[in-house]
Amino acid sequence: MQQPREPQEIPPGCPAHGNVRMYGPSFGADPDSHYAGLRSFGPSAPVEIAPDVQAELVTSYDAALYVLQNPSSFVRDSRRWNALNEGRVPADSPALPMLGYRPNALFSDGAAHARLRRAVTDSLATVNEHQLIRQTQQSANYLISQFSTDVLGQAELMAEYAQPLPLLVFSDLFGCPPEIGDRVIAGISGIFQGTPGADEVLGGALTELIALKRRRPTDDLTTRLMEHSAQLSDEEVLHQLVTLLSGGTAPLAATIGTSSALYLGEDWQVGLPVEDAVSQTLWNYAPIANYAAHYPTHDVELGDRLVRANDPVLISFAAANTDPKLTEHREQLSAKAHLAFGAGPHACPAKDPAFMIAVTAVETLLNQLLDVELRVPFKALTWAPSPWSRTLVTLPIRFTPRAAPQGAGSTGPAGSNAGQAPQQQTAASATSHAGPSRTNAGFALQPKGGLFSRFLAWTRGE
């Protein structure tokens, strides 16, 4: 009797797959062909989102809206997860940090969710639009100042700009003092890179921040959360801050990178505004590609497929946005009808500020480096092989280099590591409070000399 073939040997989407593998180089190189194959199953398909972790993935726009907008039948509390409760999820699975329960708005339902979400949305609503644009421009200008003097006129935009920029903006919004901000950035960067101990670094930094704001409240997002009428405990405040960081920084970095690449790419129509590049990114390259696990409260049918109660149903925002049934009349839809920010009661509460930050980041880059261009064609860029996100691995650019600044505002010689990638920055920041760190281009990081500290020093002209 012929043995069944391994999943990677069978064409994506073929029913012989069983659960279609959604990770690794093959998926990362061409996710769209995987989504096209998955559509042969109907509005949803059985997938393996990580080794030995199965889920149902919704690929239809209409079915995605049905799940997202039907909280009575599909809930978010992952403590219901059958396979996890039955010990069938590996303890070291990379899916656990993404899907495992946390006491925040993302994994809550009903009244508990409404209370936490209200605190978050009300606090975000107090963020001044003009102040946010200024914060983004200031962060962008700082990062550009760090790589724009490169004598070869070259930079890696993901590592030196797109990834660290949201981290600076969020640290500022949270009201972090320099050393705490350094550790917040180190912790959240390390979590996304799988760095051991990153959870502890982030948790410790946010615990200190909350204690500081209890003693000395200021006009920032952390204080507003703590003073909200929902009366969140310190632990609840911490988990909402983690949610804002994890749900905001990495997707924003992906959006900034992809939007910049699209605008500078060979197929971009000259004269179209930056807003169009950001919208096209959200439609065609959804930064959060496959996520938002829901758990049916009863057995449900999605098309011809029966999904058991409490088996995870994930939303493919990437596949839903590019659903062929949708693209036939997409021109008639609102530019904001995409699902990149979700929909229903758990839709992203910060979609307008996120769009604004992304547009401002790309515009600032174009205004500061007037002749910036890609060093490789857009179609040759490499994407991360992750099921969760659609993000570029690298974004190499070239430009006419600037003269190195002298005096105020210069935090180190050209080529210093101030704007390095979060995964590189993690090691430097995490050790910054313990002693001098590694050197780069002769610039030694001193204690408390992480990314946020250097940014604040630069804004003060030190």
Coordinates of C-alpha atoms in Angstrom, one line a residue:
M1 CA 0.0 0.0 0.0
Q2 CA 1.4 3.4 -1.0
Q3 CA 2.3 5.6 1.9
P4 CA 0.7 9.1 2.0
R5 CA 3.0 11.9 1.0
E6 CA 4.3 14.6 3.2
P7 CA 2.3 17.8 3.1
Q8 CA 5.0 19.8 1.4
E9 CA 5.0 17.2 -1.5
I10 CA 1.4 17.8 -2.3
P11 CA 0.3 21.0 -4.2
P12 CA -1.1 23.6 -1.8
G13 CA -4.9 23.4 -1.4
C14 CA -5.2 19.9 -2.7
P15 CA -7.7 18.0 -0.4
A16 CA -5.1 15.3 0.0
H17 CA -3.2 17.7 2.2
G18 CA -5.3 17.1 5.3
N19 CA -4.2 20.2 7.2
V20 CA -2.3 22.5 4.9
R21 CA 1.0 23.8 6.3
M22 CA 1.0 27.6 6.8
Y23 CA 4.6 28.2 7.8
G24 CA 8.2 27.8 6.5
P25 CA 10.0 29.0 3.4
S26 CA 7.5 27.6 0.9
F27 CA 4.6 29.5 2.5
G28 CA 6.7 32.6 3.1
A29 CA 7.8 32.7 -0.6
D30 CA 4.3 32.6 -2.0
P31 CA 1.4 32.8 0.5
D32 CA -1.0 33.9 -2.3
S33 CA -0.7 30.5 -4.0
H34 CA -1.5 28.8 -0.7
Y35 CA -4.5 31.0 -0.2
A36 CA -5.7 30.2 -3.7
G37 CA -5.4 26.5 -3.0
L38 CA -7.1 26.8 0.3
R39 CA -10.2 28.4 -1.4
S40 CA -10.8 25.0 -3.0
F41 CA -12.1 23.8 0.4
G42 CA -14.8 26.5 0.5
P43 CA -14.9 29.6 2.8
S44 CA -12.6 27.9 5.3
A45 CA -9.9 25.2 5.2
P46 CA -8.0 23.0 7.6
V47 CA -4.5 24.2 8.3
E48 CA -1.5 23.5 10.4
I49 CA -0.5 26.9 11.7
A50 CA 2.6 25.6 13.5
P51 CA 4.0 22.0 13.9
D52 CA 1.3 19.8 15.3
V53 CA -1.1 22.8 15.8
Q54 CA -4.3 22.5 13.7
A55 CA -6.9 25.1 13.1
E56 CA -9.7 26.1 10.7
L57 CA -8.7 29.1 8.6
V58 CA -11.3 31.4 7.1
T59 CA -10.3 32.7 3.7
S60 CA -13.6 34.2 2.4
Y61 CA -14.3 37.9 3.0
D62 CA -18.0 37.2 3.8
A63 CA -17.3 34.3 6.1
A64 CA -14.6 36.4 7.9
L65 CA -17.2 39.1 8.5
Y66 CA -19.7 36.5 9.7
V67 CA -17.2 35.1 12.3
L68 CA -15.9 38.6 13.4
Q69 CA -19.4 40.1 13.8
N70 CA -21.0 37.1 15.5
P71 CA -19.7 37.1 19.1
S72 CA -22.6 34.9 20.4
S73 CA -21.3 32.0 18.4
F74 CA -17.6 32.7 18.1
V75 CA -15.7 33.8 21.3
R76 CA -12.1 34.8 21.9
D77 CA -11.2 33.1 25.2
S78 CA -8.6 30.6 24.3
R79 CA -9.0 28.7 27.5
R80 CA -11.7 26.9 25.6
W81 CA -9.1 25.5 23.1
N82 CA -9.8 21.7 22.9
A83 CA -6.3 20.6 21.8
L84 CA -4.6 22.7 24.4
N85 CA -6.8 21.4 27.2
E86 CA -6.3 17.8 26.0
G87 CA -2.5 18.2 26.0
R88 CA -2.1 18.0 22.2
V89 CA -0.3 21.3 21.7
P90 CA 3.5 21.0 22.2
A91 CA 4.6 23.0 25.3
D92 CA 7.3 24.8 23.2
S93 CA 5.0 25.5 20.3
P94 CA 5.5 28.9 18.6
A95 CA 1.7 29.1 18.4
L96 CA 1.3 29.4 22.2
P97 CA 2.7 32.9 22.6
M98 CA 0.3 34.0 19.9
L99 CA -2.8 32.1 20.8
G100 CA -2.4 31.4 24.6
Y101 CA -4.8 33.2 26.9
R102 CA -3.8 36.5 28.4
P103 CA -6.1 38.7 30.7
N104 CA -6.5 41.4 28.1
A105 CA -9.3 42.8 25.8
L106 CA -8.1 40.6 22.9
F107 CA -8.9 37.3 24.7
S108 CA -12.0 38.5 26.6
D109 CA -15.7 38.4 25.8
G110 CA -18.9 40.0 26.9
A111 CA -18.9 42.4 29.8
A112 CA -15.3 41.7 30.7
H113 CA -14.2 42.6 27.1
A114 CA -16.4 45.7 27.0
R115 CA -14.9 47.0 30.3
L116 CA -11.3 46.6 29.2
R117 CA -11.9 47.8 25.6
R118 CA -13.7 50.9 26.9
A119 CA -10.6 51.8 29.0
V120 CA -8.4 51.4 26.0
T121 CA -10.5 53.2 23.4
D122 CA -11.3 56.1 25.8
S123 CA -7.6 56.5 26.6
L124 CA -6.6 56.4 22.9
A125 CA -9.2 59.0 22.1
T126 CA -7.4 61.5 24.2
V127 CA -4.3 61.3 22.1
N128 CA -3.9 64.6 20.2
E129 CA -3.7 64.0 16.4
H130 CA -1.3 66.9 15.8
Q131 CA 0.9 65.8 18.8
L132 CA 1.0 62.2 17.4
I133 CA 2.1 63.5 14.0
R134 CA 4.8 65.6 15.6
Q135 CA 6.0 62.6 17.7
T136 CA 6.1 60.4 14.6
Q137 CA 8.0 63.1 12.6
Q138 CA 10.5 63.6 15.4
S139 CA 11.1 59.8 15.7
A140 CA 11.4 59.5 11.9
N141 CA 13.8 62.4 11.7
Y142 CA 16.0 61.0 14.4
L143 CA 16.2 57.6 12.8
I144 CA 16.9 59.1 9.4
S145 CA 19.7 61.2 10.9
Q146 CA 21.4 58.0 12.1
F147 CA 21.7 56.4 8.6
S148 CA 21.5 59.3 6.2
T149 CA 25.2 60.1 6.6
D150 CA 26.3 56.6 5.4
V151 CA 29.2 57.4 3.0
L152 CA 27.8 54.8 0.5
G153 CA 24.3 56.3 0.6
Q154 CA 22.8 53.0 1.6
A155 CA 20.6 51.7 4.4
E156 CA 18.4 48.8 5.3
L157 CA 15.1 50.5 5.9
M158 CA 13.3 47.7 7.8
A159 CA 16.0 47.4 10.4
E160 CA 17.0 51.1 10.6
Y161 CA 13.6 52.8 10.2
A162 CA 10.4 50.8 9.9
Q163 CA 11.0 48.6 12.9
P164 CA 12.3 51.0 15.5
L165 CA 10.0 53.9 14.6
P166 CA 6.8 52.6 16.2
L167 CA 8.8 51.5 19.2
L168 CA 9.9 55.1 19.8
V169 CA 6.4 56.5 19.2
F170 CA 4.8 54.0 21.7
S171 CA 7.5 54.6 24.3
D172 CA 6.8 58.3 24.1
L173 CA 3.0 57.8 24.2
F174 CA 3.4 55.6 27.3
G175 CA 5.3 58.3 29.1
C176 CA 8.4 56.2 29.6
P177 CA 11.5 57.7 31.2
P178 CA 14.7 56.9 29.2
E179 CA 15.9 53.7 31.0
I180 CA 12.4 52.2 31.3
G181 CA 11.8 53.0 27.6
D182 CA 15.0 51.2 26.7
R183 CA 13.8 48.1 28.4
V184 CA 10.3 48.3 27.0
I185 CA 11.8 48.3 23.5
A186 CA 14.2 45.5 24.4
G187 CA 11.4 43.4 25.8
I188 CA 8.9 43.7 23.1
S189 CA 11.5 43.4 20.4
G190 CA 12.8 40.2 22.1
I191 CA 9.4 38.7 22.3
F192 CA 8.9 39.0 18.5
Q193 CA 12.4 37.6 17.9
G194 CA 12.0 34.7 20.4
T195 CA 14.7 36.0 22.7
P196 CA 14.9 34.1 26.0
G197 CA 13.9 36.2 29.0
A198 CA 12.2 38.9 26.9
D199 CA 8.9 38.5 28.6
E200 CA 10.5 39.1 32.0
V201 CA 12.3 42.2 30.6
L202 CA 9.1 43.7 29.3
G203 CA 7.0 42.8 32.3
G204 CA 9.6 44.2 34.7
A205 CA 9.9 47.5 32.8
L206 CA 6.1 48.0 32.6
T207 CA 5.7 47.1 36.2
E208 CA 8.2 49.9 37.1
L209 CA 6.4 52.3 34.7
I210 CA 3.0 51.7 36.3
A211 CA 4.5 52.1 39.8
L212 CA 6.1 55.3 38.7
K213 CA 2.8 56.7 37.3
R214 CA 1.1 55.8 40.6
R215 CA 3.5 58.0 42.4
R216 CA 3.8 60.7 39.7
P217 CA 0.9 60.7 37.2
T218 CA 1.6 62.6 34.0
D219 CA -0.2 63.4 30.7
D220 CA 0.4 60.1 28.9
L221 CA -1.5 56.9 27.8
T222 CA -0.3 54.9 30.8
T223 CA -1.7 57.4 33.3
R224 CA -5.0 57.7 31.4
L225 CA -5.5 53.9 31.5
M226 CA -4.8 53.9 35.2
E227 CA -7.2 56.8 35.9
H228 CA -10.0 55.5 33.8
S229 CA -13.4 55.0 35.4
A230 CA -13.2 51.2 34.6
Q231 CA -10.7 51.2 37.6
L232 CA -8.2 48.7 36.1
S233 CA -5.9 46.9 38.5
D234 CA -2.2 47.4 37.9
E235 CA -2.0 43.9 36.4
E236 CA -4.8 44.8 34.0
V237 CA -3.1 48.0 33.0
L238 CA 0.1 46.0 32.3
H239 CA -1.7 43.5 30.1
Q240 CA -3.5 46.3 28.1
L241 CA -0.1 48.0 27.6
V242 CA 1.4 44.7 26.3
T243 CA -1.6 44.3 23.9
L244 CA -1.1 47.9 22.6
L245 CA 2.6 47.2 22.1
S246 CA 2.3 43.8 20.4
G247 CA -0.8 44.7 18.4
G248 CA 0.6 48.1 17.3
T249 CA 4.4 48.0 16.9
A250 CA 5.1 45.0 14.7
P251 CA 2.0 45.5 12.3
L252 CA 3.0 49.2 12.0
A253 CA 6.5 48.3 11.2
A254 CA 5.3 46.0 8.5
T255 CA 2.9 48.6 7.1
I256 CA 5.6 51.3 7.0
G257 CA 8.1 49.0 5.3
T258 CA 5.7 47.6 2.7
S259 CA 4.1 51.0 2.0
S260 CA 7.6 52.5 1.4
A261 CA 8.6 49.7 -0.8
L262 CA 5.4 50.0 -2.9
Y263 CA 5.8 53.8 -3.3
L264 CA 9.4 53.4 -4.4
G265 CA 8.7 50.3 -6.5
E266 CA 8.9 50.0 -10.2
D267 CA 5.1 49.6 -10.7
W268 CA 4.0 52.6 -8.6
Q269 CA 2.1 55.3 -10.6
V270 CA 3.9 58.6 -10.2
G271 CA 1.7 61.2 -8.6
L272 CA -0.4 59.0 -6.4
P273 CA -0.4 60.1 -2.7
V274 CA 1.3 58.1 0.1
E275 CA -2.2 57.4 1.5
D276 CA -2.8 55.2 -1.5
A277 CA 0.4 53.2 -0.9
V278 CA -0.7 52.6 2.7
S279 CA -4.2 51.6 1.7
Q280 CA -2.9 49.2 -1.0
T281 CA -0.6 47.7 1.7
L282 CA -3.6 47.1 4.0
W283 CA -5.6 45.6 1.2
N284 CA -3.1 43.4 -0.5
Y285 CA -0.3 42.8 2.1
A286 CA -2.3 42.7 5.4
P287 CA 0.3 43.2 8.1
I288 CA -1.5 40.8 10.4
A289 CA -2.0 38.0 7.9
N290 CA -3.6 35.1 9.8
Y291 CA -4.8 35.6 13.4
A292 CA -7.8 36.5 15.6
A293 CA -8.5 33.0 16.9
H294 CA -12.2 32.4 17.7
Y295 CA -13.7 29.4 19.4
P296 CA -17.2 28.3 18.4
T297 CA -19.6 27.9 21.3
H298 CA -21.3 25.1 19.5
D299 CA -20.6 22.9 16.4
V300 CA -20.9 25.2 13.3
E301 CA -20.9 24.8 9.6
L302 CA -18.7 27.0 7.4
G303 CA -19.7 26.2 3.9
D304 CA -19.6 22.4 3.6
R305 CA -17.2 22.1 6.6
L306 CA -18.2 21.2 10.1
V307 CA -16.1 22.9 12.8
R308 CA -16.3 21.4 16.3
A309 CA -17.1 23.6 19.3
N310 CA -14.0 25.0 20.9
D311 CA -11.7 24.1 18.0
P312 CA -9.8 27.3 16.9
V313 CA -11.1 29.2 13.9
L314 CA -8.5 31.7 12.6
I315 CA -9.2 34.6 10.2
S316 CA -7.0 35.0 7.2
F317 CA -7.1 38.8 6.8
A318 CA -4.7 38.4 3.9
A319 CA -6.9 35.9 2.0
A320 CA -10.2 37.6 2.8
N321 CA -8.9 41.0 1.5
T322 CA -7.8 39.3 -1.8
D323 CA -10.9 37.1 -2.1
P324 CA -11.6 36.9 -5.9
K325 CA -15.3 37.3 -5.2
L326 CA -14.5 40.6 -3.6
T327 CA -12.0 42.0 -6.0
E328 CA -14.5 41.9 -8.9
H329 CA -16.3 44.9 -7.4
R330 CA -13.7 46.2 -4.9
E331 CA -13.6 49.6 -6.8
Q332 CA -17.2 50.1 -5.5
L333 CA -16.2 49.6 -1.9
S334 CA -14.9 52.1 0.6
A335 CA -11.1 52.3 0.8
K336 CA -11.5 51.3 4.4
A337 CA -13.6 48.2 3.7
H338 CA -10.5 46.0 4.1
L339 CA -10.2 43.7 7.1
A340 CA -6.6 44.5 8.0
F341 CA -7.8 46.1 11.2
G342 CA -10.4 43.4 11.9
A343 CA -14.1 44.0 12.3
G344 CA -16.8 43.6 14.9
P345 CA -16.4 44.0 18.7
H346 CA -12.7 43.2 18.6
A347 CA -11.7 45.5 15.7
C348 CA -8.5 47.4 16.2
P349 CA -9.3 50.4 18.5
A350 CA -6.3 52.4 17.1
K351 CA -6.9 52.0 13.3
D352 CA -7.0 55.8 12.6
P353 CA -3.8 56.6 14.6
A354 CA -2.1 53.6 13.0
F355 CA -2.9 54.8 9.5
M356 CA -1.8 58.3 10.4
I357 CA 1.6 57.1 11.8
A358 CA 2.2 55.0 8.7
V359 CA 1.5 57.8 6.3
T360 CA 3.6 60.3 8.3
A361 CA 6.5 57.8 8.5
V362 CA 6.6 57.3 4.7
E363 CA 6.1 61.0 3.9
T364 CA 8.9 62.0 6.3
L365 CA 11.2 59.6 4.6
L366 CA 10.4 60.9 1.1
N367 CA 10.7 64.5 2.3
Q368 CA 14.0 64.0 4.0
L369 CA 15.7 61.8 1.3
L370 CA 14.4 63.3 -2.0
D371 CA 16.2 60.9 -4.2
V372 CA 15.7 57.7 -2.2
E373 CA 15.1 54.5 -4.3
L374 CA 15.1 50.8 -3.9
R375 CA 18.3 48.9 -4.5
V376 CA 16.4 45.9 -5.8
P377 CA 13.1 45.6 -7.6
F378 CA 10.0 45.3 -5.4
K379 CA 9.2 41.9 -6.8
A380 CA 12.7 40.6 -5.6
L381 CA 12.2 41.6 -2.0
T382 CA 12.0 38.8 0.6
W383 CA 9.1 38.2 3.0
A384 CA 9.2 36.7 6.4
P385 CA 8.0 33.0 6.4
S386 CA 5.6 33.6 9.2
P387 CA 1.9 32.6 9.1
W388 CA 1.0 35.5 11.5
S389 CA 2.3 38.5 9.6
R390 CA 3.1 39.8 6.2
T391 CA 6.3 41.7 6.6
L392 CA 9.5 42.3 4.6
V393 CA 12.7 40.8 5.9
T394 CA 14.9 43.5 4.4
L395 CA 14.3 46.7 2.4
P396 CA 17.6 47.9 0.9
I397 CA 17.6 51.6 -0.3
R398 CA 20.1 54.1 -1.7
F399 CA 20.2 57.9 -1.6
T400 CA 22.6 60.8 -1.7
P401 CA 24.4 60.8 1.7
R402 CA 24.2 63.8 3.9
A403 CA 27.2 65.5 5.6
A404 CA 27.8 64.2 9.1
P405 CA 26.2 66.6 11.7
Q406 CA 28.4 68.5 14.1
G407 CA 27.6 69.6 17.6
A408 CA 24.0 69.6 18.9
G409 CA 21.8 66.7 17.8
S410 CA 24.7 64.4 17.0
T411 CA 24.7 61.3 19.2
G412 CA 27.6 59.5 17.7
P413 CA 29.6 59.1 14.5
A414 CA 27.9 58.0 11.3
G415 CA 27.2 54.3 11.3
S416 CA 26.4 54.1 15.0
N417 CA 23.9 51.6 16.1
A418 CA 21.2 54.0 17.1
G419 CA 18.8 53.0 14.4
Q420 CA 19.6 49.3 14.3
A421 CA 17.0 46.5 13.9
P422 CA 14.9 45.6 17.0
Q423 CA 16.4 42.1 16.9
Q424 CA 19.9 43.6 17.1
Q425 CA 18.8 46.3 19.5
T426 CA 17.4 43.8 21.9
A427 CA 20.7 42.5 23.1
A428 CA 22.1 46.0 23.5
S429 CA 19.1 47.4 25.4
A430 CA 18.6 44.3 27.6
T431 CA 22.1 44.6 28.9
S432 CA 22.3 48.4 29.0
H433 CA 21.4 48.6 32.7
A434 CA 24.0 46.0 33.6
G435 CA 27.2 47.5 32.1
P436 CA 28.8 48.7 28.9
S437 CA 27.5 46.8 25.9
R438 CA 29.0 45.9 22.5
T439 CA 30.5 48.4 20.2
N440 CA 29.6 49.3 16.7
A441 CA 31.7 51.6 14.5
G442 CA 33.7 52.5 17.6
F443 CA 30.6 53.8 19.5
A444 CA 30.3 52.1 22.9
L445 CA 26.9 51.8 24.4
Q446 CA 27.0 53.1 28.0
P447 CA 24.6 52.0 30.8
K448 CA 21.1 53.2 30.2
G449 CA 22.2 54.0 26.6
G450 CA 19.5 52.1 24.6
L451 CA 17.5 53.3 21.6
F452 CA 15.0 55.4 23.6
S453 CA 17.7 57.1 25.7
R454 CA 19.6 58.1 22.6
F455 CA 16.5 59.4 20.9
L456 CA 15.6 61.5 23.9
A457 CA 19.2 62.8 24.2
W458 CA 19.0 63.7 20.5
T459 CA 15.8 65.7 20.9
R460 CA 17.5 67.7 23.7
G461 CA 20.5 68.4 21.4
E462 CA 22.9 66.5 23.6

